[in-house]
JSON list of C-alpha atoms in Angstrom, two decimals:
[
{"chain": "M", "resi": 1, "resn": "MET", "atom": "CA", "xyz": [32.37, 171.35, -1.21]},
{"chain": "M", "resi": 2, "resn": "SER", "atom": "CA", "xyz": [35.75, 173.02, -1.08]},
{"chain": "M", "resi": 3, "resn": "VAL", "atom": "CA", "xyz": [37.26, 174.51, 2.15]},
{"chain": "M", "resi": 4, "resn": "PRO", "atom": "CA", "xyz": [37.46, 178.20, 2.13]},
{"chain": "M", "resi": 5, "resn": "PRO", "atom": "CA", "xyz": [41.04, 179.61, 1.66]},
{"chain": "M", "resi": 6, "resn": "SER", "atom": "CA", "xyz": [40.93, 181.26, 5.12]},
{"chain": "M", "resi": 7, "resn": "VAL", "atom": "CA", "xyz": [40.40, 177.95, 6.84]},
{"chain": "M", "resi": 8, "resn": "PRO", "atom": "CA", "xyz": [43.63, 175.92, 7.30]},
{"chain": "M", "resi": 9, "resn": "SER", "atom": "CA", "xyz": [43.39, 172.45, 5.83]},
{"chain": "M", "resi": 10, "resn": "PRO", "atom": "CA", "xyz": [43.61, 169.61, 8.31]},
{"chain": "M", "resi": 11, "resn": "PRO", "atom": "CA", "xyz": [46.98, 167.96, 8.79]},
{"chain": "M", "resi": 12, "resn": "PRO", "atom": "CA", "xyz": [47.55, 164.73, 6.60]},
{"chain": "M", "resi": 13, "resn": "ASP", "atom": "CA", "xyz": [46.49, 161.51, 8.29]},
{"chain": "M", "resi": 14, "resn": "HIS", "atom": "CA", "xyz": [49.66, 159.54, 8.70]},
{"chain": "M", "resi": 15, "resn": "GLY", "atom": "CA", "xyz": [47.88, 156.50, 10.18]},
{"chain": "M", "resi": 16, "resn": "ASP", "atom": "CA", "xyz": [49.04, 157.53, 13.70]},
{"chain": "M", "resi": 17, "resn": "GLY", "atom": "CA", "xyz": [45.71, 158.98, 14.77]},
{"chain": "M", "resi": 18, "resn": "GLY", "atom": "CA", "xyz": [47.27, 162.39, 15.58]},
{"chain": "M", "resi": 19, "resn": "ARG", "atom": "CA", "xyz": [48.92, 161.13, 18.49]},
{"chain": "M", "resi": 20, "resn": "ALA", "atom": "CA", "xyz": [52.33, 162.70, 19.61]},
{"chain": "M", "resi": 21, "resn": "VAL", "atom": "CA", "xyz": [55.36, 160.72, 19.68]},
{"chain": "M", "resi": 22, "resn": "VAL", "atom": "CA", "xyz": [57.66, 160.69, 22.68]},
{"chain": "M", "resi": 23, "resn": "ALA", "atom": "CA", "xyz": [61.30, 159.88, 22.71]},
{"chain": "M", "resi": 24, "resn": "LEU", "atom": "CA", "xyz": [63.98, 159.79, 25.44]},
{"chain": "M", "resi": 25, "resn": "VAL", "atom": "CA", "xyz": [67.12, 161.66, 24.79]},
{"chain": "M", "resi": 26, "resn": "LEU", "atom": "CA", "xyz": [70.45, 160.87, 26.30]},
{"chain": "M", "resi": 27, "resn": "ALA", "atom": "CA", "xyz": [73.02, 163.38, 26.07]},
{"chain": "M", "resi": 28, "resn": "ARG", "atom": "CA", "xyz": [76.78, 162.77, 26.57]},
{"chain": "M", "resi": 29, "resn": "THR", "atom": "CA", "xyz": [76.95, 165.12, 29.56]},
{"chain": "M", "resi": 30, "resn": "THR", "atom": "CA", "xyz": [74.67, 166.94, 31.72]},
{"chain": "M", "resi": 31, "resn": "GLU", "atom": "CA", "xyz": [76.31, 170.19, 30.74]},
{"chain": "M", "resi": 32, "resn": "ALA", "atom": "CA", "xyz": [75.12, 169.49, 27.18]},
{"chain": "M", "resi": 33, "resn": "VAL", "atom": "CA", "xyz": [71.53, 169.04, 27.89]},
{"chain": "M", "resi": 34, "resn": "ASP", "atom": "CA", "xyz": [70.52, 172.83, 27.69]},
{"chain": "M", "resi": 35, "resn": "ALA", "atom": "CA", "xyz": [72.30, 172.99, 24.15]},
{"chain": "M", "resi": 36, "resn": "VAL", "atom": "CA", "xyz": [70.79, 169.77, 22.89]},
{"chain": "M", "resi": 37, "resn": "ALA", "atom": "CA", "xyz": [67.29, 170.63, 24.15]},
{"chain": "M", "resi": 38, "resn": "GLY", "atom": "CA", "xyz": [67.42, 174.13, 22.45]},
{"chain": "M", "resi": 39, "resn": "ARG", "atom": "CA", "xyz": [68.39, 172.63, 19.06]},
{"chain": "M", "resi": 40, "resn": "LEU", "atom": "CA", "xyz": [65.56, 170.19, 19.22]},
{"chain": "M", "resi": 41, "resn": "THR", "atom": "CA", "xyz": [63.17, 172.80, 20.29]},
{"chain": "M", "resi": 42, "resn": "GLU", "atom": "CA", "xyz": [64.27, 174.68, 17.27]},
{"chain": "M", "resi": 43, "resn": "ALA", "atom": "CA", "xyz": [63.54, 171.70, 15.13]},
{"chain": "M", "resi": 44, "resn": "GLY", "atom": "CA", "xyz": [59.96, 171.42, 16.52]},
{"chain": "M", "resi": 45, "resn": "PHE", "atom": "CA", "xyz": [60.14, 169.18, 19.49]},
{"chain": "M", "resi": 46, "resn": "ALA", "atom": "CA", "xyz": [58.68, 169.86, 22.96]},
{"chain": "M", "resi": 47, "resn": "CYS", "atom": "CA", "xyz": [61.38, 169.12, 25.52]},
{"chain": "M", "resi": 48, "resn": "GLY", "atom": "CA", "xyz": [60.67, 167.86, 29.12]},
{"chain": "M", "resi": 49, "resn": "PRO", "atom": "CA", "xyz": [62.70, 168.66, 32.14]},
{"chain": "M", "resi": 50, "resn": "ALA", "atom": "CA", "xyz": [66.15, 167.06, 32.29]},
{"chain": "M", "resi": 51, "resn": "SER", "atom": "CA", "xyz": [67.07, 164.27, 34.87]},
{"chain": "M", "resi": 52, "resn": "GLY", "atom": "CA", "xyz": [70.91, 164.22, 34.55]},
{"chain": "M", "resi": 53, "resn": "PRO", "atom": "CA", "xyz": [71.87, 163.64, 31.08]},
{"chain": "M", "resi": 54, "resn": "THR", "atom": "CA", "xyz": [68.42, 162.60, 29.94]},
{"chain": "M", "resi": 55, "resn": "PHE", "atom": "CA", "xyz": [65.02, 164.29, 29.01]},
{"chain": "M", "resi": 56, "resn": "ALA", "atom": "CA", "xyz": [62.01, 163.51, 27.08]},
{"chain": "M", "resi": 57, "resn": "VAL", "atom": "CA", "xyz": [60.89, 164.94, 23.69]},
{"chain": "M", "resi": 58, "resn": "GLU", "atom": "CA", "xyz": [57.55, 165.04, 22.16]},
{"chain": "M", "resi": 59, "resn": "ALA", "atom": "CA", "xyz": [56.45, 166.01, 18.46]},
{"chain": "M", "resi": 60, "resn": "PRO", "atom": "CA", "xyz": [54.29, 164.83, 15.72]},
{"chain": "M", "resi": 61, "resn": "VAL", "atom": "CA", "xyz": [55.49, 161.86, 13.48]},
{"chain": "M", "resi": 62, "resn": "ALA", "atom": "CA", "xyz": [56.47, 164.39, 10.65]},
{"chain": "M", "resi": 63, "resn": "THR", "atom": "CA", "xyz": [58.90, 166.15, 12.98]},
{"chain": "M", "resi": 64, "resn": "PHE", "atom": "CA", "xyz": [60.68, 162.97, 13.85]},
{"chain": "M", "resi": 65, "resn": "GLU", "atom": "CA", "xyz": [60.73, 161.99, 10.20]},
{"chain": "M", "resi": 66, "resn": "ASP", "atom": "CA", "xyz": [62.21, 165.43, 9.18]},
{"chain": "M", "resi": 67, "resn": "THR", "atom": "CA", "xyz": [64.77, 165.25, 11.94]},
{"chain": "M", "resi": 68, "resn": "PHE", "atom": "CA", "xyz": [65.86, 161.67, 12.09]},
{"chain": "M", "resi": 69, "resn": "GLY", "atom": "CA", "xyz": [64.98, 160.43, 8.50]},
{"chain": "M", "resi": 70, "resn": "VAL", "atom": "CA", "xyz": [62.87, 157.66, 9.78]},
{"chain": "M", "resi": 71, "resn": "ALA", "atom": "CA", "xyz": [58.99, 157.77, 10.66]},
{"chain": "M", "resi": 72, "resn": "PRO", "atom": "CA", "xyz": [57.85, 156.44, 13.94]},
{"chain": "M", "resi": 73, "resn": "VAL", "atom": "CA", "xyz": [54.98, 153.90, 13.59]},
{"chain": "M", "resi": 74, "resn": "PRO", "atom": "CA", "xyz": [52.59, 152.62, 16.15]},
{"chain": "M", "resi": 75, "resn": "ALA", "atom": "CA", "xyz": [54.01, 149.41, 17.55]},
{"chain": "M", "resi": 76, "resn": "ALA", "atom": "CA", "xyz": [51.95, 146.31, 18.68]},
{"chain": "M", "resi": 77, "resn": "ASP", "atom": "CA", "xyz": [52.38, 146.93, 22.24]},
{"chain": "M", "resi": 78, "resn": "GLY", "atom": "CA", "xyz": [51.04, 150.39, 21.94]},
{"chain": "M", "resi": 79, "resn": "GLY", "atom": "CA", "xyz": [54.44, 152.17, 21.88]},
{"chain": "M", "resi": 80, "resn": "TRP", "atom": "CA", "xyz": [56.35, 153.48, 18.94]},
{"chain": "M", "resi": 81, "resn": "THR", "atom": "CA", "xyz": [58.93, 152.03, 16.91]},
{"chain": "M", "resi": 82, "resn": "THR", "atom": "CA", "xyz": [60.36, 152.37, 13.26]},
{"chain": "M", "resi": 83, "resn": "GLU", "atom": "CA", "xyz": [61.44, 150.13, 10.48]},
{"chain": "M", "resi": 84, "resn": "VAL", "atom": "CA", "xyz": [65.06, 150.32, 11.96]},
{"chain": "M", "resi": 85, "resn": "GLY", "atom": "CA", "xyz": [63.97, 149.70, 15.54]},
{"chain": "M", "resi": 86, "resn": "ASP", "atom": "CA", "xyz": [63.34, 151.87, 18.56]},
{"chain": "M", "resi": 87, "resn": "GLU", "atom": "CA", "xyz": [66.59, 153.78, 18.73]},
{"chain": "M", "resi": 88, "resn": "LEU", "atom": "CA", "xyz": [66.69, 156.63, 16.16]},
{"chain": "M", "resi": 89, "resn": "PRO", "atom": "CA", "xyz": [69.56, 157.00, 13.74]},
{"chain": "M", "resi": 90, "resn": "LEU", "atom": "CA", "xyz": [71.61, 160.10, 14.64]},
{"chain": "M", "resi": 91, "resn": "SER", "atom": "CA", "xyz": [73.62, 160.22, 11.25]},
{"chain": "M", "resi": 92, "resn": "GLY", "atom": "CA", "xyz": [71.19, 162.76, 9.62]},
{"chain": "M", "resi": 93, "resn": "LEU", "atom": "CA", "xyz": [71.88, 165.29, 12.53]},
{"chain": "M", "resi": 94, "resn": "PRO", "atom": "CA", "xyz": [74.36, 168.06, 12.13]},
{"chain": "M", "resi": 95, "resn": "GLU", "atom": "CA", "xyz": [77.78, 166.81, 13.35]},
{"chain": "M", "resi": 96, "resn": "ASP", "atom": "CA", "xyz": [77.93, 169.06, 16.25]},
{"chain": "M", "resi": 97, "resn": "LEU", "atom": "CA", "xyz": [74.67, 167.86, 17.59]},
{"chain": "M", "resi": 98, "resn": "GLN", "atom": "CA", "xyz": [75.70, 164.07, 17.01]},
{"chain": "M", "resi": 99, "resn": "ARG", "atom": "CA", "xyz": [78.88, 164.66, 19.08]},
{"chain": "M", "resi": 100, "resn": "GLU", "atom": "CA", "xyz": [76.66, 165.78, 22.03]},
{"chain": "M", "resi": 101, "resn": "LEU", "atom": "CA", "xyz": [74.17, 162.77, 21.94]},
{"chain": "M", "resi": 102, "resn": "VAL", "atom": "CA", "xyz": [74.61, 159.17, 23.04]},
{"chain": "M", "resi": 103, "resn": "ALA", "atom": "CA", "xyz": [70.98, 158.11, 21.74]},
{"chain": "M", "resi": 104, "resn": "VAL", "atom": "CA", "xyz": [67.50, 158.86, 21.12]},
{"chain": "M", "resi": 105, "resn": "ALA", "atom": "CA", "xyz": [65.03, 156.16, 21.53]},
{"chain": "M", "resi": 106, "resn": "LEU", "atom": "CA", "xyz": [61.24, 155.97, 21.09]},
{"chain": "M", "resi": 107, "resn": "GLU", "atom": "CA", "xyz": [59.37, 155.58, 24.19]},
{"chain": "M", "resi": 108, "resn": "ARG", "atom": "CA", "xyz": [57.64, 151.90, 25.11]},
{"chain": "M", "resi": 109, "resn": "PRO", "atom": "CA", "xyz": [54.92, 151.46, 27.30]},
{"chain": "M", "resi": 110, "resn": "ALA", "atom": "CA", "xyz": [55.99, 150.66, 30.84]},
{"chain": "M", "resi": 111, "resn": "GLU", "atom": "CA", "xyz": [55.14, 147.30, 32.55]},
{"chain": "M", "resi": 112, "resn": "LEU", "atom": "CA", "xyz": [52.66, 148.52, 35.12]},
{"chain": "M", "resi": 113, "resn": "HIS", "atom": "CA", "xyz": [51.82, 145.20, 36.58]},
{"chain": "M", "resi": 114, "resn": "GLY", "atom": "CA", "xyz": [55.09, 143.24, 36.46]},
{"chain": "M", "resi": 115, "resn": "PRO", "atom": "CA", "xyz": [55.73, 139.90, 34.53]},
{"chain": "M", "resi": 116, "resn": "GLU", "atom": "CA", "xyz": [52.99, 137.43, 33.88]},
{"chain": "M", "resi": 117, "resn": "PRO", "atom": "CA", "xyz": [53.10, 134.53, 36.66]},
{"chain": "M", "resi": 118, "resn": "THR", "atom": "CA", "xyz": [54.56, 131.28, 35.39]}
]
């Protein structure tokens, strides 16, 4: 049975269960945050409120892959990582945007209960 043309096809399954990926963005200055968030919003990211020069972004795996050139994959601890680590490469971004960023790192789970007793 084929899907009627008026019904959109479901998105492809990239093995991520359809979960959104969250990353933390560190801009060079507090003043650069609005411009950086605007550019990332244009690229398809949802941007959270800033705290100083940092803010969170959220998007599907494909948006991260299109923007940063690497695909986030689920990490063993429940967070996200890539084949090159948790920090995303900035080299594929436009140079003016690269100049405004210090880092973009995938979010890892917080330690809610502290370290294991020894």
